[in-house]
Short mmCIF file of C-alpha atoms in Angstrom, two decimals:
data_model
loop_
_atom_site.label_atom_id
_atom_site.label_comp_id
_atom_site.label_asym_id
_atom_site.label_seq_id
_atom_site.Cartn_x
_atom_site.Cartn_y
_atom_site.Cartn_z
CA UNK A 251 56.28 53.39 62.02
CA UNK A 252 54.19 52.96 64.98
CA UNK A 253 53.02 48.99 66.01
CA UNK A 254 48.95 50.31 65.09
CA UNK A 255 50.37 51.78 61.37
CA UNK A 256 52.41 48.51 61.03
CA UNK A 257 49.39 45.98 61.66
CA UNK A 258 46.96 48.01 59.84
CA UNK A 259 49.70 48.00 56.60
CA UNK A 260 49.64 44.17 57.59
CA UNK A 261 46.01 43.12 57.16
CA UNK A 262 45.86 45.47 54.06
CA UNK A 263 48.07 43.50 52.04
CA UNK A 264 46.75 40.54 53.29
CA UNK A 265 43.71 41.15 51.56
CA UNK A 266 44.86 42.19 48.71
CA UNK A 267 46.67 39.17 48.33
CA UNK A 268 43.26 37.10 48.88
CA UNK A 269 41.67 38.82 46.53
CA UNK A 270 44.22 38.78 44.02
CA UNK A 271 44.55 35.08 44.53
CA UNK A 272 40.55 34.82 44.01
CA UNK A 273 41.10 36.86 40.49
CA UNK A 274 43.36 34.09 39.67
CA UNK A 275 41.43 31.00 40.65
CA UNK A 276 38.77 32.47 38.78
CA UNK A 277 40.36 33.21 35.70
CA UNK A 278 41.59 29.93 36.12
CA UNK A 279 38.99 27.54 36.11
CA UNK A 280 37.29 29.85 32.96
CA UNK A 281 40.59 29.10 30.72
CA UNK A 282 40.49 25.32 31.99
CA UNK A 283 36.93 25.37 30.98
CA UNK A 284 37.75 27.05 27.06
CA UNK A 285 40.50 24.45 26.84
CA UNK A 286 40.67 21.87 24.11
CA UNK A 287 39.27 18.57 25.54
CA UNK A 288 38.31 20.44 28.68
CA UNK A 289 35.04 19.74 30.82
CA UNK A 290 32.93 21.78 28.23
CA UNK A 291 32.83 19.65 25.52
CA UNK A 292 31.13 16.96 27.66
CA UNK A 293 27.01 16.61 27.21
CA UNK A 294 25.34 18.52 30.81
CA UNK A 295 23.56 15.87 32.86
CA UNK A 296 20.84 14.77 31.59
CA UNK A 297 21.44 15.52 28.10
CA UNK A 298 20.59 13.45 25.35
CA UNK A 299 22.87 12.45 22.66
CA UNK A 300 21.04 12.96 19.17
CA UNK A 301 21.22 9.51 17.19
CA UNK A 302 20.29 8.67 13.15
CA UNK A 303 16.84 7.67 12.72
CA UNK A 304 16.25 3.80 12.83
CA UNK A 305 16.13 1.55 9.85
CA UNK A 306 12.91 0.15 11.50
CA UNK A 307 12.12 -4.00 12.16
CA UNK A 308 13.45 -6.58 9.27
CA UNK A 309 10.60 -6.72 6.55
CA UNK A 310 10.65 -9.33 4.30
CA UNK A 311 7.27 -8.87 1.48
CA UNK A 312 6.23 -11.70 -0.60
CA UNK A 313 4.08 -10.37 -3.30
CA UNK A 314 2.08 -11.76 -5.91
CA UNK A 315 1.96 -9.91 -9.23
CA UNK A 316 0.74 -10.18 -12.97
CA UNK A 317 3.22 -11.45 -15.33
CA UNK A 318 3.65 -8.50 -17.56
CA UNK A 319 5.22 -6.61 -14.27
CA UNK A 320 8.00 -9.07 -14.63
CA UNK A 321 10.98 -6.68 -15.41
CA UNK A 322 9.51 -3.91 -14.00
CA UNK A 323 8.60 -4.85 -10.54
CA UNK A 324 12.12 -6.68 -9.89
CA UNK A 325 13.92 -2.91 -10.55
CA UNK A 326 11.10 -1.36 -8.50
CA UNK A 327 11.99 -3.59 -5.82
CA UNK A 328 15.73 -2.82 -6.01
CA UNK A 329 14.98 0.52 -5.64
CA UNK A 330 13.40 0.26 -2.98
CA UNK A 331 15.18 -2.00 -0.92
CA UNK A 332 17.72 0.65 -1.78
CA UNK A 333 15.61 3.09 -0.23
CA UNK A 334 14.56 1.03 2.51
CA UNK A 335 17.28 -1.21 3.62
CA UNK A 336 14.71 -2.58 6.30
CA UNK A 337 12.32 -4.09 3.81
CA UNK A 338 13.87 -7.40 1.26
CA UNK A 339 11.36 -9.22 -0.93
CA UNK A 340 10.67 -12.92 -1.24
CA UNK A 341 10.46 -14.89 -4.27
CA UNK A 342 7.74 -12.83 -5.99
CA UNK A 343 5.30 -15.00 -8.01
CA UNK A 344 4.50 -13.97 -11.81
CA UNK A 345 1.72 -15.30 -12.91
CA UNK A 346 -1.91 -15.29 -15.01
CA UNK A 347 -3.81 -13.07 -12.58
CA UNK A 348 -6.52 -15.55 -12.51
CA UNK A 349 -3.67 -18.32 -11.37
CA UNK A 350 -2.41 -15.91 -8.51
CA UNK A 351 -5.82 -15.64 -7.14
CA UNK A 352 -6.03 -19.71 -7.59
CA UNK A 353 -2.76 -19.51 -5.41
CA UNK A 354 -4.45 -17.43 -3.09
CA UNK A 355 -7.21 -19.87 -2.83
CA UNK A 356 -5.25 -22.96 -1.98
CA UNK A 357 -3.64 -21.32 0.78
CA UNK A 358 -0.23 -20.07 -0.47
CA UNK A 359 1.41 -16.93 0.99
CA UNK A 360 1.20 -13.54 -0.06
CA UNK A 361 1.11 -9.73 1.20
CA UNK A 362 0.47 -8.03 -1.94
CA UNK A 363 -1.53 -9.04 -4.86
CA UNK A 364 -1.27 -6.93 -8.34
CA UNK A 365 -3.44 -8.06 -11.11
CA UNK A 366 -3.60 -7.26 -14.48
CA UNK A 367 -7.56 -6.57 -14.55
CA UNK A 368 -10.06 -4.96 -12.17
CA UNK A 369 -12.07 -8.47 -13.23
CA UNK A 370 -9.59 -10.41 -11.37
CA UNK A 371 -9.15 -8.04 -8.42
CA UNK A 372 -12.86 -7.86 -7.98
CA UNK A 373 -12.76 -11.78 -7.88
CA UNK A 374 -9.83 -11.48 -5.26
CA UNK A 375 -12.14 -8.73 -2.98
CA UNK A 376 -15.31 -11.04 -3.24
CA UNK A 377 -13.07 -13.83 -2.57
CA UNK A 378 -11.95 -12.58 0.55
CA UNK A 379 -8.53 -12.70 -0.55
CA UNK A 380 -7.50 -9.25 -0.11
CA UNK A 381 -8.30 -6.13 2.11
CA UNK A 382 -10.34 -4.07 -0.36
CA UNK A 383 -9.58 -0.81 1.82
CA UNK A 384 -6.27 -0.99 0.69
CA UNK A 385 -6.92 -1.69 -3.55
CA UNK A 386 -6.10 1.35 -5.57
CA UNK A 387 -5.57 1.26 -9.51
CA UNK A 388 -1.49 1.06 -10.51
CA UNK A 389 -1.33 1.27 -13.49
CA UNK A 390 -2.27 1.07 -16.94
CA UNK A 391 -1.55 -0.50 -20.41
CA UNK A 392 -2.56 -0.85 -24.09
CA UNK A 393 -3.27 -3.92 -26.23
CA UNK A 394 -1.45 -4.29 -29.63
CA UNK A 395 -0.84 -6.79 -32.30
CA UNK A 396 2.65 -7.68 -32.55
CA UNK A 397 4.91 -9.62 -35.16
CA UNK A 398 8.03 -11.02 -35.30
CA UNK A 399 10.81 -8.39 -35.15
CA UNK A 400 12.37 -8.21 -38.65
CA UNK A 401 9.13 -10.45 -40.18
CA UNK A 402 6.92 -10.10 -43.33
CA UNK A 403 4.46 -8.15 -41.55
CA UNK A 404 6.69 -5.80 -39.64
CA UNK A 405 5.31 -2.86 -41.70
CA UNK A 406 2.11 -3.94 -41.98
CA UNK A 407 -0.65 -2.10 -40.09
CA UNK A 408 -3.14 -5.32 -38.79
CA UNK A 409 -7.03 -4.54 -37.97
CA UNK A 410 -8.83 -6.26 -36.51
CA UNK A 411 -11.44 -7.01 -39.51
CA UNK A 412 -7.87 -8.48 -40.81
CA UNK A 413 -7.64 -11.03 -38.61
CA UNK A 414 -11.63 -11.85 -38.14
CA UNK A 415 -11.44 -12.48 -42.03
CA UNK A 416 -8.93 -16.05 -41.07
CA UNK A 417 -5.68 -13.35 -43.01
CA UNK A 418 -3.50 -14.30 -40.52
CA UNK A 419 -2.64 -16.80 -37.61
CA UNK A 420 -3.21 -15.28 -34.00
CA UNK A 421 -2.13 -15.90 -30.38
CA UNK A 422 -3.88 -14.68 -27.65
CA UNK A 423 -4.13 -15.77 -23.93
CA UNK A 424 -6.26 -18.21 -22.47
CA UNK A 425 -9.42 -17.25 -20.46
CA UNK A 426 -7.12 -17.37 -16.74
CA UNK A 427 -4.77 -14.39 -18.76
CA UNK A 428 -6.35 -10.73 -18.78
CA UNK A 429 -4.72 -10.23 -21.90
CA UNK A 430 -6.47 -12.81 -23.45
CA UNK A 431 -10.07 -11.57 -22.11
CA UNK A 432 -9.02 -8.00 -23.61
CA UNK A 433 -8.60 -10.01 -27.03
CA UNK A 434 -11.35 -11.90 -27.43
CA UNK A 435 -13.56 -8.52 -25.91
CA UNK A 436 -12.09 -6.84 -28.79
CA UNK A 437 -12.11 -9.82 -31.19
CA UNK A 438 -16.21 -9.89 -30.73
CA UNK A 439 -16.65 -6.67 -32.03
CA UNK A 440 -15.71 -7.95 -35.31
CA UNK A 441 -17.76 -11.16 -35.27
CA UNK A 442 -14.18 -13.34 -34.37
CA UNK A 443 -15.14 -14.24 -30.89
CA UNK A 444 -18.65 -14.69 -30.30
CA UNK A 445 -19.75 -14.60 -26.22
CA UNK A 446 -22.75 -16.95 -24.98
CA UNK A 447 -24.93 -13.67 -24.48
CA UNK A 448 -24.04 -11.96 -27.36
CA UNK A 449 -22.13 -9.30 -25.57
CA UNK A 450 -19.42 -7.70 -27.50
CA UNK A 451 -16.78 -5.35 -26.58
CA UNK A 452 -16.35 -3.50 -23.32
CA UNK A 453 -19.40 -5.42 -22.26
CA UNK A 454 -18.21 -8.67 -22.56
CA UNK A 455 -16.00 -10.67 -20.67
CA UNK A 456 -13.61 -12.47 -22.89
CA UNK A 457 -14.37 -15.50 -21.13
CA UNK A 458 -16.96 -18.74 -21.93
CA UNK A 459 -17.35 -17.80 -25.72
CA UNK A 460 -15.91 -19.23 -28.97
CA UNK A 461 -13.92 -18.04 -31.91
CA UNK A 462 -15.94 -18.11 -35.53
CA UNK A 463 -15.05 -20.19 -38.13
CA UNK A 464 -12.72 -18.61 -39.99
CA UNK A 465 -10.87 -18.30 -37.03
CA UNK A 466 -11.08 -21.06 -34.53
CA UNK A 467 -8.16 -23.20 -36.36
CA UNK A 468 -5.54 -19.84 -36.92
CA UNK A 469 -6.05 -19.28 -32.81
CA UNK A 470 -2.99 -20.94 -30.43
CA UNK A 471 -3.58 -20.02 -27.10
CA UNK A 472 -1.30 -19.76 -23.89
CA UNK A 473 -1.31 -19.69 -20.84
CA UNK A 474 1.10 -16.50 -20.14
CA UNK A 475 0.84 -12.93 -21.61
CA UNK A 476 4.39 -13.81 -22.02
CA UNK A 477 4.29 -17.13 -23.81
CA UNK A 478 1.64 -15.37 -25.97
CA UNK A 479 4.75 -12.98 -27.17
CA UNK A 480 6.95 -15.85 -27.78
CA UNK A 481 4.67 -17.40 -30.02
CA UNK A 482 4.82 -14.35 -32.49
CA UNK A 483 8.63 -13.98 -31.40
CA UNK A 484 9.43 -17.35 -32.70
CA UNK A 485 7.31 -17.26 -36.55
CA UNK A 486 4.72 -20.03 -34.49
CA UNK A 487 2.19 -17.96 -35.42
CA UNK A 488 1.62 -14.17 -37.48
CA UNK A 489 0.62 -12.21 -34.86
CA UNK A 490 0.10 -11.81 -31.02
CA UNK A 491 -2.49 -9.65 -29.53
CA UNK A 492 0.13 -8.65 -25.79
CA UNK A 493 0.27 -5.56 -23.83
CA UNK A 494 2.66 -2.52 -24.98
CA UNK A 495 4.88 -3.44 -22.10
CA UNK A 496 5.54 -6.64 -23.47
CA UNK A 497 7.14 -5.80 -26.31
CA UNK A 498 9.87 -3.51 -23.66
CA UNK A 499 10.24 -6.58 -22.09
CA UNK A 500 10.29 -9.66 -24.15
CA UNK A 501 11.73 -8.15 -27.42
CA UNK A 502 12.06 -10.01 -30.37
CA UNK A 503 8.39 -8.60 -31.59
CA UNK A 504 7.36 -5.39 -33.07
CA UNK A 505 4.32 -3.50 -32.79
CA UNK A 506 2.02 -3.71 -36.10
CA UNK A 507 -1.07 -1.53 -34.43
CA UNK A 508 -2.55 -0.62 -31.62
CA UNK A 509 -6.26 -1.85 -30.79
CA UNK A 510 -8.55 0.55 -30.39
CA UNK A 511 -9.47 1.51 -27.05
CA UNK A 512 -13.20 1.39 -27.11
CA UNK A 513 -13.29 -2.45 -28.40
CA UNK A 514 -12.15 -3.88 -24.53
CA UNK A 515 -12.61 -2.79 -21.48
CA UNK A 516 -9.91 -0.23 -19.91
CA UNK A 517 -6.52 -2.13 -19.12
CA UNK A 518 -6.10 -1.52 -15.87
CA UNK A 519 -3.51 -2.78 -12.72
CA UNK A 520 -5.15 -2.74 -9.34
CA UNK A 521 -2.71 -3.60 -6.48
CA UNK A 522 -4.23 -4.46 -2.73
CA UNK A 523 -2.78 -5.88 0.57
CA UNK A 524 -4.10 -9.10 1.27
CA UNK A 525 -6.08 -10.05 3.72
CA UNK A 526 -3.59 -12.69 5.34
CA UNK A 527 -0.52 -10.09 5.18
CA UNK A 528 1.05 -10.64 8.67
CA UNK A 529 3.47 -6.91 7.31
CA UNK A 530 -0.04 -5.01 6.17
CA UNK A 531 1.42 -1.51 7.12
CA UNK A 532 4.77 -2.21 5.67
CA UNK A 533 3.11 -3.82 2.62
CA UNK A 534 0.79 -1.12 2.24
CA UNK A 535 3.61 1.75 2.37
CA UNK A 536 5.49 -0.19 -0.83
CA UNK A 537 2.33 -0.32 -2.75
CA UNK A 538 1.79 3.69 -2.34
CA UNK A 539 5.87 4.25 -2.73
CA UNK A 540 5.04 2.77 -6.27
CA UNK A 541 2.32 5.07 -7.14
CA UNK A 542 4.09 8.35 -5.83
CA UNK A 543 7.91 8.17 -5.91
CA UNK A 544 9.09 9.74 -8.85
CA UNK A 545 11.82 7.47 -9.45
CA UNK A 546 9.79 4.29 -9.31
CA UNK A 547 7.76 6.24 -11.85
CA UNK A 548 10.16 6.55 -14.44
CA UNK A 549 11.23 2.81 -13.96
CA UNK A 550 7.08 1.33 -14.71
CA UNK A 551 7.43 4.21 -17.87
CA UNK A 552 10.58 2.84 -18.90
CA UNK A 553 9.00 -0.58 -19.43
CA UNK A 554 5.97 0.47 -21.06
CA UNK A 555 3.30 1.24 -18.14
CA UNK A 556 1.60 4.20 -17.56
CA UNK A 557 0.63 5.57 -13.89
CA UNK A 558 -3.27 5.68 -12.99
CA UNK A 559 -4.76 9.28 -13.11
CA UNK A 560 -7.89 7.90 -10.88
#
């Protein structure tokens, strides 16, 4: 083999070998990069790094509500704490609507105000207590007459020509308790209650009147929906003229009748934000959770509410 042949043989292999070498290197750095735990599990620059959605800012909602929500609105709020692990609730305040919006008056605290009559909520809006743009109607109820669970009158289907004829003894609520106004609305249509402008029925108020005179000394009043209950719960008096959901709630009493509709003015649950809410948005977002979510529905149905159709 001549010295040209040789050096030409030479620089052939050479460069086979370099290229061979390249193969490798490249085949290389592909397996490192397949390999378990190798560089291509890491994020590229600039990459973001997808994270669960926030819980959102600690929420804590005072509310003011109606006393017959008692039961119901303390499972609603469970829920939706639940739900919403954000949001907590303060000590909410169950009271005579017309004493919440006294409450209001004086100064005390509250984002959310749920009455038991549009009456009182329209007293609330004129007040200035709450932002009207935010009132919507909740919920609704019926009135009934109720007796002791177990009683004489258990079976016995009440009217209210019954009780305006002095039958029986009655509680109802005082003129600061929607239930009561509902009563005595109804009560006038049969002469019992008798209004200062001779209004009876849907068109009166249930307020400023009198009860007749077979009446006036069978009548106890109180000063809670629920204390009305009692009163019939305990044999204190025949009968108690409460809200369906009352009898879910207290117990103890059982439904004699229903009173008619058209004798009172529609039973009705407005809820608003109020106008001194320092968590409006956050208060406003529970109020329309508990018109819409299906499982808050079935709780307010479960204690004897029904859901607004307006």
């Amino acid at each position: 083999m001549t010295r040209r042949m040789f050096a030409a043989l030479s620089a052939t292999m050479m460069v086979a070998a370099l290229g061979l070498g390249g193969c490798a290197s490249g085949d290389g750095a592909q397996e490192s990069g397949n390999a378990p735990g190798a560089g291509a599990t890491e994020e590229p620059a600039g990459a973001k790094t997808q994270e669960a959605e926030p819980a959102g800012e600690p929420v804590k909602l005072q509310i003011f509500a109606a006393n017959s929500l008692t039961k119901a609105m303390a499972e609603a709020q469970k829920l939706y704490t639940q739900q919403n692990p954000n949001v907590t609730f303060g000590d909410t305040q169950y009271e005579a609507s017309g004493t919440l919006n006294e409450m209001l008056g004086a100064g005390q605290y509250a984002d959310i105000l749920i009455t038991a009559s549009k009456g009182t909520m329209d007293d609330a809006v004129e007040a200035g207590y709450v932002d009207e743009a935010t009132r919507n109607t909740m919920f609704t109820n019926q009135l009934v007459f109720v007796t002791k669970e177990g009683g004489e009158l258990a079976d016995t289907d009440v009217t209210l020509e019954d009780v305006a004829a002095g039958t029986y003894t009655l509680s109802v609520g005082d003129e600061n308790v929607p239930a009561g106004n509902y009563a005595c609305q109804a009560l006038s249509t049969v002469g019992a209650y008798i209004e200062p402008d001779g209004a009876t029925g849907a068109d009166a108020t249930g307020k400023g009147g009198e009860f007749s005179d077979a009446l006036k000394d069978k009548v106890t009043l109180g000063g809670k929906v629920g204390d009305v209950c009692k009163y019939a719960e305990t044999g204190d008096v025949d009968l108690a003229m409460v809200y369906t959901s009352d009898v879910y709630r207290m117990g103890g009493v059982t439904i004699c009748s229903v009173v008619p509709d058209d004798t009172h003015k529609a039973i009705t649950y407005p809820g608003a934000v109020t106008a001194q809410s320092e968590n409006a948005e956050a208060a406003k977002a529970f109020l329309e959770w508990c018109m819409t979510d299906e499982d808050c529905a079935k709780i307010w149905q479960e204690w004897g509410f029904d859901m607004a159709t307006e």
